[in-house]
Coordinates of C-alpha atoms in Angstrom, one line a residue:
X55 CA 119.0 32.2 75.6
X56 CA 121.3 34.5 73.7
X57 CA 119.9 36.0 70.5
X58 CA 121.2 38.6 68.0
X59 CA 118.6 40.5 66.0
X60 CA 120.7 43.2 64.3
X61 CA 124.3 44.2 63.6
X62 CA 124.8 47.8 62.6
X63 CA 126.5 48.5 60.3
X64 CA 126.4 45.2 58.6
X65 CA 129.1 46.1 56.1
X66 CA 132.3 47.8 57.1
X67 CA 136.1 47.5 57.1
X68 CA 138.2 46.0 59.9
X69 CA 138.6 48.4 62.8
X70 CA 135.0 49.7 62.6
X71 CA 132.9 49.8 65.8
X72 CA 129.6 48.0 65.2
X73 CA 126.5 47.8 67.5
X74 CA 125.0 44.4 68.1
X75 CA 121.3 44.4 69.3
X76 CA 119.5 41.3 70.7
X77 CA 119.0 39.7 74.1
X78 CA 120.8 37.6 76.7
X79 CA 124.0 39.5 76.5
X80 CA 124.6 39.8 80.2
X81 CA 127.9 38.2 81.1
X82 CA 129.0 37.7 77.5
X83 CA 132.5 36.3 77.3
X84 CA 133.2 36.8 73.5
X85 CA 132.0 38.3 70.3
X86 CA 133.1 36.5 67.2
X87 CA 133.3 37.6 63.5
X88 CA 133.5 34.1 61.9
X89 CA 136.1 32.3 63.9
X90 CA 137.9 35.5 65.0
X91 CA 137.3 37.3 68.2
X92 CA 136.4 40.9 68.0
X93 CA 139.4 43.2 68.6
X94 CA 137.4 44.5 71.7
X95 CA 133.8 44.6 72.9
X96 CA 131.6 46.2 75.6
X97 CA 128.4 44.9 77.0
X98 CA 126.3 48.0 77.4
X99 CA 123.1 46.1 78.6
X100 CA 121.5 42.8 78.3
X101 CA 120.3 43.9 74.8
X102 CA 123.2 45.9 73.4
X103 CA 126.9 45.2 72.8
X104 CA 129.5 47.3 70.9
X105 CA 132.4 45.5 69.2
X106 CA 135.4 46.5 67.1
X107 CA 135.6 44.5 63.9
X108 CA 138.8 42.4 63.8
X109 CA 140.9 41.9 60.6
X110 CA 139.1 39.7 58.0
X111 CA 137.6 39.6 54.6
X112 CA 134.5 38.5 52.8
X113 CA 131.2 37.6 54.6
X114 CA 131.2 36.1 58.1
X115 CA 128.6 35.4 60.8
X116 CA 128.7 37.5 64.0
X117 CA 128.0 35.6 67.2
X118 CA 127.9 36.4 70.9
X119 CA 129.1 33.8 73.5
X120 CA 127.4 34.1 76.9
X121 CA 126.8 31.9 79.9
X122 CA 123.5 30.8 78.4
X123 CA 125.3 29.7 75.2
X124 CA 126.3 30.9 71.8
X125 CA 123.8 33.1 69.9
X126 CA 122.6 32.7 66.4
X127 CA 124.8 34.1 63.6
X128 CA 124.0 37.3 61.8
X129 CA 125.8 38.1 58.5
X130 CA 128.5 40.8 58.3
X131 CA 130.5 41.7 55.2
X132 CA 134.0 43.1 55.2
X133 CA 134.3 46.2 53.0
X134 CA 137.3 46.2 50.7
X135 CA 138.8 49.7 50.3
X136 CA 137.8 51.5 47.1
X137 CA 139.8 54.4 45.5
X138 CA 137.6 56.8 43.5
X139 CA 140.2 59.6 42.8
X140 CA 143.8 60.7 43.5
X141 CA 145.2 64.2 43.2
X142 CA 147.6 64.9 41.7
X143 CA 147.9 62.1 39.2
X144 CA 151.5 62.7 38.4
X145 CA 154.8 63.9 39.9
X146 CA 158.6 63.9 39.5
X147 CA 160.6 60.6 39.4
X148 CA 162.4 61.8 42.5
X149 CA 159.2 61.2 44.5
X150 CA 158.2 63.5 47.4
X151 CA 154.8 64.5 46.0
X152 CA 151.9 64.7 48.5
X153 CA 149.0 62.8 46.9
X154 CA 145.4 62.9 48.3
X155 CA 143.6 59.6 47.9
X156 CA 139.7 59.8 48.1
X157 CA 137.5 56.7 48.4
X158 CA 135.9 54.5 51.0
X159 CA 137.0 51.8 53.5
X160 CA 140.3 53.4 54.5
X161 CA 140.0 52.9 58.2
X162 CA 142.8 50.8 59.6
X163 CA 144.9 51.1 56.4
X164 CA 148.2 49.4 56.8
X165 CA 149.9 50.5 53.6
X166 CA 149.7 52.7 50.5
X167 CA 151.6 51.4 47.5
X168 CA 152.8 53.1 44.4
X169 CA 153.2 50.1 42.2
X170 CA 155.1 47.6 44.3
X171 CA 156.7 50.3 46.4
X172 CA 155.4 51.6 49.7
X173 CA 154.6 55.3 50.0
X174 CA 157.3 57.2 51.8
X175 CA 154.6 58.0 54.4
X176 CA 150.9 58.2 54.7
X177 CA 148.2 59.5 57.0
X178 CA 144.6 58.2 57.3
X179 CA 142.5 61.4 57.7
X180 CA 139.2 59.5 57.7
X181 CA 137.5 56.5 56.3
X182 CA 137.3 58.4 53.0
X183 CA 140.6 60.3 52.8
X184 CA 144.3 59.4 52.9
X185 CA 147.3 61.6 52.2
X186 CA 150.4 59.8 51.0
X187 CA 153.9 60.9 49.9
X188 CA 155.1 59.3 46.7
X189 CA 158.3 57.3 46.7
X190 CA 160.9 57.6 43.9
X191 CA 159.8 55.7 40.7
X192 CA 159.5 55.7 37.0
X193 CA 156.8 55.3 34.4
X194 CA 153.1 54.6 35.2
X195 CA 152.1 52.8 38.3
X196 CA 148.9 51.9 40.2
X197 CA 148.3 53.4 43.6
X198 CA 146.5 51.0 46.0
X199 CA 145.4 51.1 49.6
X200 CA 145.9 48.0 51.8
X201 CA 143.7 47.4 54.9
X202 CA 143.0 44.4 57.0
X203 CA 140.0 43.8 54.8
X204 CA 142.0 43.7 51.6
X205 CA 143.6 45.7 48.9
X206 CA 141.8 48.4 46.9
X207 CA 141.5 48.9 43.2
X208 CA 144.3 50.8 41.6
X209 CA 144.4 54.4 40.5
X210 CA 146.9 55.5 37.8
X211 CA 149.8 57.7 38.8
X212 CA 152.5 58.8 36.4
X213 CA 156.1 59.5 37.2
X214 CA 157.5 62.2 35.0
X215 CA 161.2 62.7 34.3
X216 CA 163.0 65.4 36.2
X217 CA 165.7 67.6 34.6
X218 CA 168.3 69.2 36.8
X219 CA 171.0 70.4 34.4
X220 CA 172.2 70.9 30.8
X221 CA 175.8 70.9 29.7
X222 CA 176.5 73.0 27.7
X223 CA 173.5 75.2 28.1
X224 CA 174.1 77.1 24.8
X225 CA 175.1 76.4 21.2
X226 CA 174.8 77.8 17.6
X227 CA 171.5 78.4 16.0
X228 CA 172.5 76.0 13.3
X229 CA 172.2 73.2 15.8
X230 CA 174.6 70.2 16.1
X231 CA 175.6 70.8 19.8
X232 CA 175.9 67.6 21.8
X233 CA 174.2 68.4 25.1
X234 CA 174.4 66.2 28.3
X235 CA 171.1 66.2 30.2
X236 CA 171.2 65.2 33.8
X237 CA 168.2 64.4 36.0
X238 CA 166.1 61.4 37.0
X239 CA 163.5 59.1 35.5
X240 CA 165.0 59.0 32.0
X241 CA 164.6 55.2 31.5
X242 CA 162.3 54.6 28.6
X243 CA 162.4 58.2 27.4
X244 CA 160.6 58.6 24.1
X245 CA 161.5 62.2 23.2
X246 CA 163.8 65.1 23.9
X247 CA 162.7 68.5 22.6
X248 CA 164.4 71.9 22.2
X249 CA 161.7 74.6 22.1
X250 CA 159.2 72.0 20.9
X251 CA 161.6 70.7 18.1
X252 CA 162.7 67.1 18.5
X253 CA 166.4 66.6 19.1
X254 CA 168.3 65.5 16.0
X255 CA 169.2 62.4 18.0
X256 CA 169.4 61.3 21.6
X257 CA 170.7 58.4 23.6
X258 CA 169.6 57.3 27.1
X259 CA 172.8 56.6 28.9
X260 CA 171.2 55.8 32.2
X261 CA 168.2 56.6 34.3
X262 CA 170.0 59.9 35.2
X263 CA 171.7 60.9 31.9
X264 CA 170.8 61.5 28.3
X265 CA 173.0 62.9 25.5
X266 CA 171.1 64.7 22.8
X267 CA 172.1 66.6 19.7
X268 CA 170.4 70.0 19.5
X269 CA 168.4 70.7 16.4
X270 CA 168.6 74.0 14.4
X271 CA 166.5 76.7 16.0
X272 CA 166.0 80.4 15.9
X273 CA 168.4 82.5 18.0
X274 CA 167.2 82.9 21.6
X275 CA 166.2 80.7 24.5
X276 CA 164.5 77.4 24.0
X277 CA 162.9 75.1 26.7
X278 CA 164.4 71.6 26.8
X279 CA 162.2 68.8 28.0
X280 CA 162.3 65.0 28.3
X281 CA 159.2 62.9 27.7
X282 CA 159.0 59.4 29.3
X283 CA 156.2 56.8 29.7
X284 CA 154.8 58.8 32.6
X285 CA 154.8 62.2 30.9
X286 CA 156.9 65.3 30.2
X287 CA 159.5 66.7 32.5
X288 CA 160.1 70.2 33.8
X289 CA 162.0 72.4 31.3
X290 CA 165.4 74.0 31.4
X291 CA 166.6 76.8 29.1
X292 CA 169.1 76.3 26.2
X293 CA 170.4 79.4 24.5
X294 CA 170.8 79.4 20.8
X295 CA 173.6 81.8 19.8
X296 CA 173.0 83.6 16.4
X297 CA 175.5 83.2 13.6
X298 CA 177.5 86.5 13.4
X299 CA 176.9 88.8 10.4
X300 CA 179.6 91.1 8.9
X301 CA 178.0 94.2 7.3
X302 CA 180.9 96.5 6.6
X303 CA 184.7 97.1 7.1
X304 CA 186.4 100.4 7.5
X305 CA 188.9 100.7 5.9
X306 CA 188.3 97.9 3.4
X307 CA 192.0 97.9 2.2
X308 CA 195.5 98.3 3.6
X309 CA 199.2 97.6 2.9
X310 CA 200.4 94.1 2.3
X311 CA 202.6 94.3 5.3
X312 CA 199.5 94.3 7.5
X313 CA 199.2 96.4 10.7
X314 CA 196.0 98.2 9.7
X315 CA 193.4 98.7 12.4
X316 CA 190.1 97.6 10.7
X317 CA 186.7 98.4 12.2
X318 CA 184.2 95.5 11.6
X319 CA 180.5 96.4 11.8
X320 CA 177.8 93.8 12.0
X321 CA 175.8 91.7 14.5
X322 CA 176.3 88.7 16.9
X323 CA 179.9 89.5 17.7
X324 CA 179.6 88.8 21.5
X325 CA 182.0 86.0 22.5
X326 CA 184.0 86.1 19.3
X327 CA 186.9 83.7 19.3
X328 CA 188.6 84.7 16.1
X329 CA 188.8 87.3 13.3
X330 CA 190.3 86.0 10.0
X331 CA 191.7 87.7 7.0
X332 CA 191.3 84.9 4.5
X333 CA 192.8 81.9 6.3
X334 CA 195.0 84.0 8.5
X335 CA 194.1 85.1 12.0
X336 CA 194.1 88.9 12.7
X337 CA 197.2 90.0 14.5
X338 CA 194.9 91.0 17.4
X339 CA 191.2 92.0 17.8
X340 CA 188.9 93.6 20.4
X341 CA 185.2 93.1 20.7
X342 CA 183.8 96.5 21.5
X343 CA 180.1 95.4 21.5
X344 CA 177.8 92.9 19.9
X345 CA 178.0 95.1 16.8
X346 CA 181.6 96.3 16.6
X347 CA 185.0 94.7 16.5
X348 CA 188.4 96.3 15.8
X349 CA 191.0 94.0 14.3
X350 CA 194.6 94.5 13.2
X351 CA 195.3 93.1 9.7
X352 CA 198.0 90.4 9.4
X353 CA 200.4 90.5 6.4
X354 CA 198.7 89.4 3.1
X355 CA 198.2 89.8 -0.6
X356 CA 195.4 90.4 -3.0
X357 CA 191.8 90.4 -1.9
X358 CA 190.6 88.2 1.0
X359 CA 187.4 87.7 3.0
X360 CA 187.3 89.0 6.5
X361 CA 185.2 86.7 8.8
X362 CA 184.3 86.6 12.5
X363 CA 184.1 83.3 14.4
X364 CA 181.9 83.0 17.5
X365 CA 180.3 80.1 19.4
X366 CA 177.3 80.7 17.1
X367 CA 179.4 79.9 14.0
X368 CA 181.4 81.7 11.3
X369 CA 180.0 84.9 9.7
X370 CA 179.7 85.7 6.0
X371 CA 182.9 87.3 4.6
X372 CA 183.5 91.0 3.7
X373 CA 186.2 91.8 1.1
X374 CA 189.5 93.3 2.2
X375 CA 192.2 94.3 -0.3
X376 CA 195.9 94.2 0.3
X377 CA 197.7 97.0 -1.5
X378 CA 201.4 97.2 -2.6
X379 CA 203.9 94.4 -2.7
X380 CA 203.3 91.6 -0.1
X381 CA 205.9 90.7 2.4
X382 CA 207.6 87.4 1.3
X383 CA 207.1 84.2 3.3
X384 CA 209.5 81.3 3.6
X385 CA 207.9 77.9 4.1
X386 CA 210.8 75.4 3.3
X387 CA 214.4 74.9 2.3
X388 CA 215.7 71.9 0.3
X389 CA 218.2 70.8 1.3
X390 CA 218.5 72.3 4.8
X391 CA 222.3 71.7 5.1
X392 CA 225.5 71.7 3.1
X393 CA 229.3 71.9 3.3
X394 CA 231.1 74.8 5.0
X395 CA 232.8 75.7 1.8
X396 CA 229.4 76.7 0.3
X397 CA 228.3 76.0 -3.2
X398 CA 225.1 74.0 -2.3
X399 CA 222.1 74.8 -4.6
X400 CA 219.2 75.4 -2.2
X401 CA 215.5 75.6 -3.3
X402 CA 213.5 78.1 -1.3
X403 CA 209.7 77.7 -1.3
X404 CA 207.2 80.2 -0.1
X405 CA 205.2 83.2 -1.3
X406 CA 205.7 86.8 -2.5
X407 CA 209.1 86.2 -4.1
X408 CA 208.5 88.3 -7.2
X409 CA 211.1 91.1 -7.5
X410 CA 213.3 89.6 -4.8
X411 CA 216.4 91.7 -4.3
X412 CA 218.4 89.6 -1.9
X413 CA 218.8 86.1 -0.4
X414 CA 221.0 85.9 2.6
X415 CA 222.5 83.0 4.7
X416 CA 223.2 84.3 8.2
X417 CA 223.4 87.8 6.8
X418 CA 225.8 86.8 4.0
X419 CA 224.4 87.2 0.5
X420 CA 223.9 84.0 -1.5
X421 CA 226.6 83.4 -4.1
X422 CA 223.8 83.7 -6.7
X423 CA 220.0 83.3 -6.8
X424 CA 217.3 83.0 -9.4
X425 CA 213.6 83.8 -8.9
X426 CA 211.9 80.9 -10.6
X427 CA 208.4 82.1 -9.7
X428 CA 206.5 84.0 -7.0
X429 CA 206.7 80.8 -4.9
X430 CA 210.2 79.5 -5.6
X431 CA 213.8 80.7 -5.6
X432 CA 217.0 78.7 -6.2
X433 CA 220.1 80.1 -4.5
X434 CA 223.7 79.0 -4.1
X435 CA 224.8 79.0 -0.5
X436 CA 227.9 81.0 0.3
X437 CA 230.7 79.7 2.6
X438 CA 229.8 79.6 6.3
X439 CA 229.8 77.7 9.6
X440 CA 227.3 76.4 12.1
X441 CA 223.5 77.0 11.8
X442 CA 222.4 80.3 10.1
X443 CA 219.1 81.9 9.2
X444 CA 218.1 82.2 5.6
X445 CA 215.9 85.2 4.5
X446 CA 214.5 86.6 1.3
X447 CA 214.1 90.4 0.7
X448 CA 211.7 91.9 -1.8
X449 CA 210.3 95.4 -2.3
X450 CA 207.5 94.3 0.0
X451 CA 209.9 93.7 2.9
X452 CA 212.0 90.9 4.5
X453 CA 210.6 87.4 5.0
X454 CA 210.6 85.2 8.1
X455 CA 213.7 83.0 8.6
X456 CA 214.5 79.3 8.2
X457 CA 217.5 77.4 9.6
X458 CA 220.3 76.2 7.3
X459 CA 223.2 74.2 8.8
X460 CA 226.8 74.1 7.5
X461 CA 228.5 70.7 8.0

């Protein structure tokens, strides 16, 4: 008669080798776990058999089939794998993180899942330890281990966004720069910060792109991060450019005709894109250092403010005075044509006309002219042919030209 007295261990996952103790085992033809044959077995003696637990779940009866018959059944319970801890508990949305999973019942594991996605790869180091490489993902997922005995409990793993680039990577300290953030895992992003300060606004364009408006921040470098459901990304530097400051001009005055080389002293001049005398660009300028610019004054009149423009913004203004009579400027003629015999009364509009001494049409003096104001002259066109250039001359110099056509 075949009899089982003990199965050791009596609780284990599939794939475990168990020892069966009893009698009448000689010539055994099968070992069964419930209705399923053992994966393999060895009859060591009439009293001892070792057998490898086949896939299964729950509690079953172990029996031995021998020529003398089938033994009694002894209870055996399949162990479902249990996860107690994973390390680390978060990683980038791109995946590729090696995660150590600690628990029990891992022998024979057939899969490790991050949410519904299989791990890129995994290795069962022992019944208690698995290492698995995280697949790409987003948000918060549950890591589980699947064995022939069942699926484990879940352990929380957080996918954090990954930043790869910013464009542009700099802007004025006043804020307002629209920055394109590129990376992965941006879906569901809840915050974008610049040096800890929330972006003025941001839009998640896709899982790989966000556009954000930089807030105001002190000059210098600020760390940009993205926060999603799974956590906060790595950081990338964004440089805040200071607003330039003009402290002094030397000299602070020059002739109305322009052409004066003015040294501008201040801070934040690196990358300057313009120097202005009032609303007029300097004839030319050179950035000697972050603190010094030399600029050639354009023609002008009165007192104007000199400002420096950089990617950080426009500076305060420093007063510059034009001395002497300004060079006249022509802006329009009405009408711009008349008969070859002359006699057309033409209205000239511009600036600096006070004290005008001549109005010429292609070098020929106007038949007559009247200075109505500093901004208007009425002149009678002399006889002529074709298209000629009209100019005004004052004590300050000779104006630009505008075309007048004889028809």
